[in-house]
Amino acid sequence: MNIEMLYSKIHRATVTDANLNYVGSITIDEELMEAAKMRVGQKVEILNINNGERFSTYIILGERGKRDICLNGAAARKVHKGDKIIIVAYASYTEKDLETYKPKVVLLNDENNIDEIVDSI
């Protein structure tokens, strides 16, 4: 049996831009992606702390060190610049996988710098 569980999340990211004139997705700084073990093209769920919106999209690569978190295309209508969001990725785990299961949680400050990385929920 496989169980869908939290794989990783970027917690309390600050939206730096919302670009309607793009095909769609979320742009995430490369360093933040690496810290959360997320990948280009990966499906993620976006949870907007400010307005309660929840929606899915996929990741595109942002420039390393710029700390950009930009919602693109239709998703741009669900956020405002400055909103706090949680970016969540899930994965399917076997019972055996769950014996050593530790999701990666990347906690950010208001400037999208990493405050802490923890291996638990």
Short mmCIF file of N, CA and C in Angstrom, two decimals:
data_model
loop_
_atom_site.label_atom_id
_atom_site.label_comp_id
_atom_site.label_asym_id
_atom_site.label_seq_id
_atom_site.Cartn_x
_atom_site.Cartn_y
_atom_site.Cartn_z
N MET A 1 0.84 -1.18 0.00
CA MET A 1 0.00 0.00 0.00
C MET A 1 0.89 1.25 0.00
N ASN A 2 0.50 2.23 -0.76
CA ASN A 2 1.17 3.53 -0.76
C ASN A 2 0.28 4.56 -0.10
N ILE A 3 0.92 5.48 0.62
CA ILE A 3 0.20 6.55 1.31
C ILE A 3 0.77 7.88 0.86
N GLU A 4 -0.09 8.82 0.46
CA GLU A 4 0.38 10.15 0.07
C GLU A 4 0.62 10.98 1.32
N MET A 5 1.85 11.50 1.42
CA MET A 5 2.27 12.23 2.62
C MET A 5 2.97 13.52 2.20
N LEU A 6 3.12 14.42 3.16
CA LEU A 6 3.92 15.62 2.94
C LEU A 6 5.34 15.20 2.58
N TYR A 7 5.86 15.73 1.48
CA TYR A 7 7.24 15.49 1.07
C TYR A 7 8.12 16.62 1.59
N SER A 8 7.70 17.86 1.29
CA SER A 8 8.43 19.03 1.76
C SER A 8 7.53 20.25 1.66
N LYS A 9 7.97 21.31 2.37
CA LYS A 9 7.23 22.56 2.25
C LYS A 9 8.16 23.74 2.50
N ILE A 10 7.81 24.84 1.88
CA ILE A 10 8.45 26.12 2.12
C ILE A 10 7.40 26.94 2.86
N HIS A 11 7.70 27.27 4.12
CA HIS A 11 6.71 27.84 5.03
C HIS A 11 6.86 29.35 5.18
N ARG A 12 5.75 30.05 4.98
CA ARG A 12 5.64 31.51 5.13
C ARG A 12 6.54 32.28 4.16
N ALA A 13 6.52 31.84 2.90
CA ALA A 13 7.21 32.59 1.86
C ALA A 13 6.42 33.87 1.59
N THR A 14 7.12 34.93 1.26
CA THR A 14 6.48 36.20 0.91
C THR A 14 6.42 36.30 -0.61
N VAL A 15 5.23 36.52 -1.15
CA VAL A 15 5.05 36.68 -2.60
C VAL A 15 5.75 37.96 -3.03
N THR A 16 6.67 37.85 -3.97
CA THR A 16 7.42 39.01 -4.45
C THR A 16 6.83 39.61 -5.73
N ASP A 17 5.99 38.82 -6.43
CA ASP A 17 5.38 39.31 -7.66
C ASP A 17 4.22 38.40 -8.04
N ALA A 18 3.29 38.96 -8.81
CA ALA A 18 2.18 38.21 -9.39
C ALA A 18 2.06 38.67 -10.83
N ASN A 19 2.38 37.77 -11.78
CA ASN A 19 2.50 38.12 -13.18
C ASN A 19 1.41 37.43 -14.00
N LEU A 20 0.35 38.17 -14.33
CA LEU A 20 -0.75 37.61 -15.12
C LEU A 20 -0.31 37.22 -16.53
N ASN A 21 0.64 37.91 -17.08
CA ASN A 21 1.04 37.72 -18.47
C ASN A 21 2.11 36.65 -18.63
N TYR A 22 1.82 35.49 -18.07
CA TYR A 22 2.73 34.36 -18.18
C TYR A 22 1.88 33.11 -18.32
N VAL A 23 2.43 32.07 -18.87
CA VAL A 23 1.65 30.86 -19.15
C VAL A 23 1.10 30.24 -17.87
N GLY A 24 1.83 30.27 -16.79
CA GLY A 24 1.34 29.74 -15.52
C GLY A 24 2.45 29.11 -14.71
N SER A 25 2.27 28.98 -13.42
CA SER A 25 3.21 28.31 -12.53
C SER A 25 3.61 29.21 -11.37
N ILE A 26 4.57 28.72 -10.59
CA ILE A 26 5.18 29.51 -9.53
C ILE A 26 6.69 29.52 -9.74
N THR A 27 7.27 30.69 -9.74
CA THR A 27 8.71 30.84 -9.83
C THR A 27 9.26 30.83 -8.41
N ILE A 28 10.23 29.92 -8.15
CA ILE A 28 10.84 29.82 -6.83
C ILE A 28 12.35 29.93 -6.97
N ASP A 29 12.96 30.76 -6.14
CA ASP A 29 14.42 30.90 -6.09
C ASP A 29 15.07 29.51 -6.03
N GLU A 30 16.10 29.30 -6.85
CA GLU A 30 16.76 28.00 -6.95
C GLU A 30 17.29 27.50 -5.60
N GLU A 31 17.82 28.38 -4.80
CA GLU A 31 18.36 27.98 -3.50
C GLU A 31 17.26 27.48 -2.57
N LEU A 32 16.11 28.13 -2.60
CA LEU A 32 14.98 27.69 -1.78
C LEU A 32 14.46 26.34 -2.24
N MET A 33 14.41 26.15 -3.58
CA MET A 33 14.00 24.86 -4.13
C MET A 33 14.92 23.74 -3.65
N GLU A 34 16.21 23.98 -3.72
CA GLU A 34 17.19 22.96 -3.30
C GLU A 34 17.04 22.64 -1.82
N ALA A 35 16.85 23.67 -1.00
CA ALA A 35 16.70 23.45 0.44
C ALA A 35 15.49 22.58 0.74
N ALA A 36 14.41 22.75 -0.04
CA ALA A 36 13.18 21.99 0.16
C ALA A 36 13.16 20.69 -0.66
N LYS A 37 14.24 20.44 -1.41
CA LYS A 37 14.32 19.25 -2.27
C LYS A 37 13.18 19.20 -3.28
N MET A 38 12.81 20.37 -3.79
CA MET A 38 11.78 20.47 -4.82
C MET A 38 12.46 20.54 -6.19
N ARG A 39 11.68 20.24 -7.23
CA ARG A 39 12.24 20.16 -8.58
C ARG A 39 11.43 21.00 -9.57
N VAL A 40 12.10 21.43 -10.63
CA VAL A 40 11.43 22.14 -11.72
C VAL A 40 10.35 21.23 -12.30
N GLY A 41 9.18 21.78 -12.50
CA GLY A 41 8.07 21.03 -13.07
C GLY A 41 7.24 20.26 -12.06
N GLN A 42 7.70 20.21 -10.81
CA GLN A 42 6.99 19.46 -9.78
C GLN A 42 5.67 20.13 -9.43
N LYS A 43 4.63 19.32 -9.24
CA LYS A 43 3.33 19.83 -8.81
C LYS A 43 3.42 20.22 -7.34
N VAL A 44 2.91 21.39 -7.02
CA VAL A 44 2.87 21.87 -5.64
C VAL A 44 1.50 22.47 -5.37
N GLU A 45 1.15 22.47 -4.09
CA GLU A 45 -0.07 23.13 -3.65
C GLU A 45 0.35 24.43 -2.97
N ILE A 46 -0.38 25.50 -3.27
CA ILE A 46 -0.11 26.81 -2.69
C ILE A 46 -1.22 27.12 -1.71
N LEU A 47 -0.84 27.47 -0.49
CA LEU A 47 -1.79 27.84 0.56
C LEU A 47 -1.55 29.30 0.91
N ASN A 48 -2.51 30.15 0.61
CA ASN A 48 -2.34 31.58 0.88
C ASN A 48 -2.83 31.87 2.30
N ILE A 49 -1.90 32.25 3.16
CA ILE A 49 -2.22 32.53 4.56
C ILE A 49 -3.11 33.77 4.67
N ASN A 50 -2.94 34.74 3.79
CA ASN A 50 -3.68 36.00 3.88
C ASN A 50 -5.16 35.87 3.53
N ASN A 51 -5.48 35.06 2.51
CA ASN A 51 -6.87 35.01 2.07
C ASN A 51 -7.49 33.62 2.08
N GLY A 52 -6.74 32.59 2.46
CA GLY A 52 -7.28 31.24 2.54
C GLY A 52 -7.34 30.48 1.23
N GLU A 53 -6.94 31.10 0.11
CA GLU A 53 -6.93 30.40 -1.18
C GLU A 53 -6.00 29.19 -1.12
N ARG A 54 -6.42 28.11 -1.79
CA ARG A 54 -5.61 26.90 -1.94
C ARG A 54 -5.71 26.49 -3.40
N PHE A 55 -4.57 26.28 -4.05
CA PHE A 55 -4.58 25.89 -5.45
C PHE A 55 -3.30 25.17 -5.80
N SER A 56 -3.32 24.45 -6.90
CA SER A 56 -2.15 23.69 -7.36
C SER A 56 -1.56 24.34 -8.60
N THR A 57 -0.25 24.17 -8.74
CA THR A 57 0.46 24.62 -9.92
C THR A 57 1.76 23.82 -10.00
N TYR A 58 2.69 24.26 -10.84
CA TYR A 58 3.97 23.57 -10.95
C TYR A 58 5.10 24.60 -10.83
N ILE A 59 6.29 24.10 -10.53
CA ILE A 59 7.43 24.98 -10.26
C ILE A 59 8.23 25.29 -11.52
N ILE A 60 8.63 26.56 -11.65
CA ILE A 60 9.66 26.92 -12.62
C ILE A 60 10.82 27.54 -11.84
N LEU A 61 11.98 27.45 -12.43
CA LEU A 61 13.23 27.85 -11.77
C LEU A 61 13.36 29.36 -11.69
N GLY A 62 13.63 29.84 -10.48
CA GLY A 62 13.93 31.25 -10.27
C GLY A 62 15.43 31.44 -10.09
N GLU A 63 15.88 32.65 -10.27
CA GLU A 63 17.31 32.95 -10.16
C GLU A 63 17.80 32.77 -8.73
N ARG A 64 18.90 32.06 -8.60
CA ARG A 64 19.51 31.77 -7.30
C ARG A 64 19.86 33.08 -6.58
N GLY A 65 19.45 33.16 -5.31
CA GLY A 65 19.80 34.29 -4.47
C GLY A 65 18.89 35.50 -4.55
N LYS A 66 17.98 35.54 -5.53
CA LYS A 66 17.07 36.70 -5.65
C LYS A 66 15.90 36.63 -4.68
N ARG A 67 15.63 35.44 -4.17
CA ARG A 67 14.54 35.19 -3.21
C ARG A 67 13.16 35.45 -3.78
N ASP A 68 13.04 35.29 -5.12
CA ASP A 68 11.76 35.49 -5.78
C ASP A 68 10.79 34.35 -5.49
N ILE A 69 9.57 34.74 -5.22
CA ILE A 69 8.42 33.84 -5.13
C ILE A 69 7.34 34.54 -5.94
N CYS A 70 7.17 34.11 -7.19
CA CYS A 70 6.26 34.80 -8.11
C CYS A 70 5.21 33.83 -8.63
N LEU A 71 3.94 34.21 -8.47
CA LEU A 71 2.84 33.44 -9.04
C LEU A 71 2.56 33.99 -10.42
N ASN A 72 2.42 33.08 -11.38
CA ASN A 72 2.29 33.45 -12.79
C ASN A 72 0.97 32.98 -13.38
N GLY A 73 0.52 33.65 -14.43
CA GLY A 73 -0.69 33.26 -15.12
C GLY A 73 -1.92 33.39 -14.24
N ALA A 74 -2.86 32.47 -14.38
CA ALA A 74 -4.12 32.53 -13.64
C ALA A 74 -3.89 32.54 -12.12
N ALA A 75 -2.85 31.86 -11.65
CA ALA A 75 -2.55 31.82 -10.22
C ALA A 75 -2.27 33.21 -9.65
N ALA A 76 -1.84 34.12 -10.51
CA ALA A 76 -1.53 35.48 -10.07
C ALA A 76 -2.78 36.19 -9.52
N ARG A 77 -3.95 35.73 -9.92
CA ARG A 77 -5.20 36.34 -9.43
C ARG A 77 -5.52 35.90 -8.00
N LYS A 78 -4.84 34.88 -7.50
CA LYS A 78 -5.15 34.33 -6.18
C LYS A 78 -4.23 34.85 -5.08
N VAL A 79 -3.29 35.73 -5.45
CA VAL A 79 -2.34 36.29 -4.48
C VAL A 79 -2.14 37.77 -4.75
N HIS A 80 -1.57 38.44 -3.78
CA HIS A 80 -1.11 39.81 -3.94
C HIS A 80 0.35 39.86 -3.50
N LYS A 81 1.10 40.75 -4.10
CA LYS A 81 2.47 40.95 -3.68
C LYS A 81 2.47 41.23 -2.17
N GLY A 82 3.34 40.54 -1.44
CA GLY A 82 3.41 40.70 0.00
C GLY A 82 2.66 39.64 0.79
N ASP A 83 1.76 38.89 0.12
CA ASP A 83 1.04 37.81 0.81
C ASP A 83 2.02 36.77 1.32
N LYS A 84 1.65 36.12 2.40
CA LYS A 84 2.41 34.99 2.94
C LYS A 84 1.76 33.71 2.43
N ILE A 85 2.60 32.81 1.91
CA ILE A 85 2.09 31.54 1.39
C ILE A 85 2.92 30.37 1.93
N ILE A 86 2.32 29.21 1.85
CA ILE A 86 3.01 27.96 2.14
C ILE A 86 3.01 27.17 0.83
N ILE A 87 4.16 26.68 0.44
CA ILE A 87 4.31 25.89 -0.78
C ILE A 87 4.53 24.44 -0.35
N VAL A 88 3.60 23.56 -0.72
CA VAL A 88 3.59 22.19 -0.22
C VAL A 88 3.75 21.20 -1.36
N ALA A 89 4.64 20.22 -1.17
CA ALA A 89 4.80 19.11 -2.12
C ALA A 89 4.49 17.81 -1.39
N TYR A 90 3.83 16.91 -2.08
CA TYR A 90 3.47 15.60 -1.52
C TYR A 90 4.17 14.51 -2.32
N ALA A 91 4.31 13.34 -1.73
CA ALA A 91 4.87 12.17 -2.42
C ALA A 91 4.17 10.93 -1.89
N SER A 92 4.25 9.87 -2.66
CA SER A 92 3.66 8.60 -2.29
C SER A 92 4.72 7.73 -1.62
N TYR A 93 4.41 7.21 -0.44
CA TYR A 93 5.35 6.43 0.34
C TYR A 93 4.79 5.04 0.61
N THR A 94 5.66 4.06 0.66
CA THR A 94 5.27 2.72 1.09
C THR A 94 5.36 2.66 2.61
N GLU A 95 4.79 1.62 3.19
CA GLU A 95 4.89 1.43 4.63
C GLU A 95 6.36 1.38 5.06
N LYS A 96 7.19 0.74 4.26
CA LYS A 96 8.63 0.63 4.56
C LYS A 96 9.27 2.02 4.54
N ASP A 97 8.93 2.85 3.55
CA ASP A 97 9.46 4.22 3.46
C ASP A 97 9.14 5.02 4.72
N LEU A 98 7.97 4.78 5.27
CA LEU A 98 7.50 5.57 6.41
C LEU A 98 8.26 5.27 7.71
N GLU A 99 9.01 4.17 7.72
CA GLU A 99 9.82 3.85 8.89
C GLU A 99 10.91 4.90 9.13
N THR A 100 11.36 5.54 8.04
CA THR A 100 12.41 6.58 8.14
C THR A 100 11.92 7.92 7.59
N TYR A 101 10.62 8.07 7.48
CA TYR A 101 9.99 9.26 6.89
C TYR A 101 10.31 10.52 7.68
N LYS A 102 10.84 11.52 6.97
CA LYS A 102 11.11 12.83 7.56
C LYS A 102 10.92 13.89 6.48
N PRO A 103 9.78 14.55 6.47
CA PRO A 103 9.58 15.60 5.46
C PRO A 103 10.53 16.78 5.71
N LYS A 104 10.88 17.48 4.66
CA LYS A 104 11.76 18.64 4.75
C LYS A 104 10.89 19.89 4.86
N VAL A 105 11.13 20.69 5.91
CA VAL A 105 10.36 21.92 6.12
C VAL A 105 11.34 23.09 6.17
N VAL A 106 11.18 24.02 5.24
CA VAL A 106 12.05 25.19 5.14
C VAL A 106 11.27 26.40 5.65
N LEU A 107 11.74 26.97 6.75
CA LEU A 107 11.08 28.12 7.38
C LEU A 107 11.78 29.39 6.92
N LEU A 108 10.98 30.34 6.40
CA LEU A 108 11.55 31.58 5.86
C LEU A 108 11.21 32.78 6.73
N ASN A 109 12.05 33.82 6.62
CA ASN A 109 11.74 35.09 7.26
C ASN A 109 11.01 35.98 6.26
N ASP A 110 10.75 37.22 6.61
CA ASP A 110 9.97 38.12 5.74
C ASP A 110 10.66 38.47 4.43
N GLU A 111 11.98 38.28 4.35
CA GLU A 111 12.73 38.58 3.12
C GLU A 111 12.99 37.32 2.30
N ASN A 112 12.32 36.23 2.64
CA ASN A 112 12.49 34.93 1.98
C ASN A 112 13.88 34.33 2.16
N ASN A 113 14.54 34.72 3.23
CA ASN A 113 15.79 34.06 3.60
C ASN A 113 15.45 32.90 4.52
N ILE A 114 16.27 31.87 4.48
CA ILE A 114 16.02 30.68 5.28
C ILE A 114 16.38 30.95 6.74
N ASP A 115 15.38 30.79 7.62
CA ASP A 115 15.61 30.89 9.07
C ASP A 115 16.04 29.55 9.64
N GLU A 116 15.38 28.48 9.14
CA GLU A 116 15.65 27.17 9.69
C GLU A 116 15.17 26.10 8.71
N ILE A 117 15.84 24.97 8.71
CA ILE A 117 15.39 23.79 7.96
C ILE A 117 15.23 22.67 8.97
N VAL A 118 14.04 22.08 9.00
CA VAL A 118 13.79 20.99 9.93
C VAL A 118 13.32 19.75 9.16
N ASP A 119 13.61 18.59 9.72
CA ASP A 119 13.20 17.33 9.11
C ASP A 119 12.03 16.73 9.89
N SER A 120 10.98 17.53 10.04
CA SER A 120 9.78 17.03 10.71
C SER A 120 8.64 17.99 10.40
N ILE A 121 7.47 17.62 10.83
CA ILE A 121 6.29 18.46 10.57
C ILE A 121 6.17 19.53 11.64
#
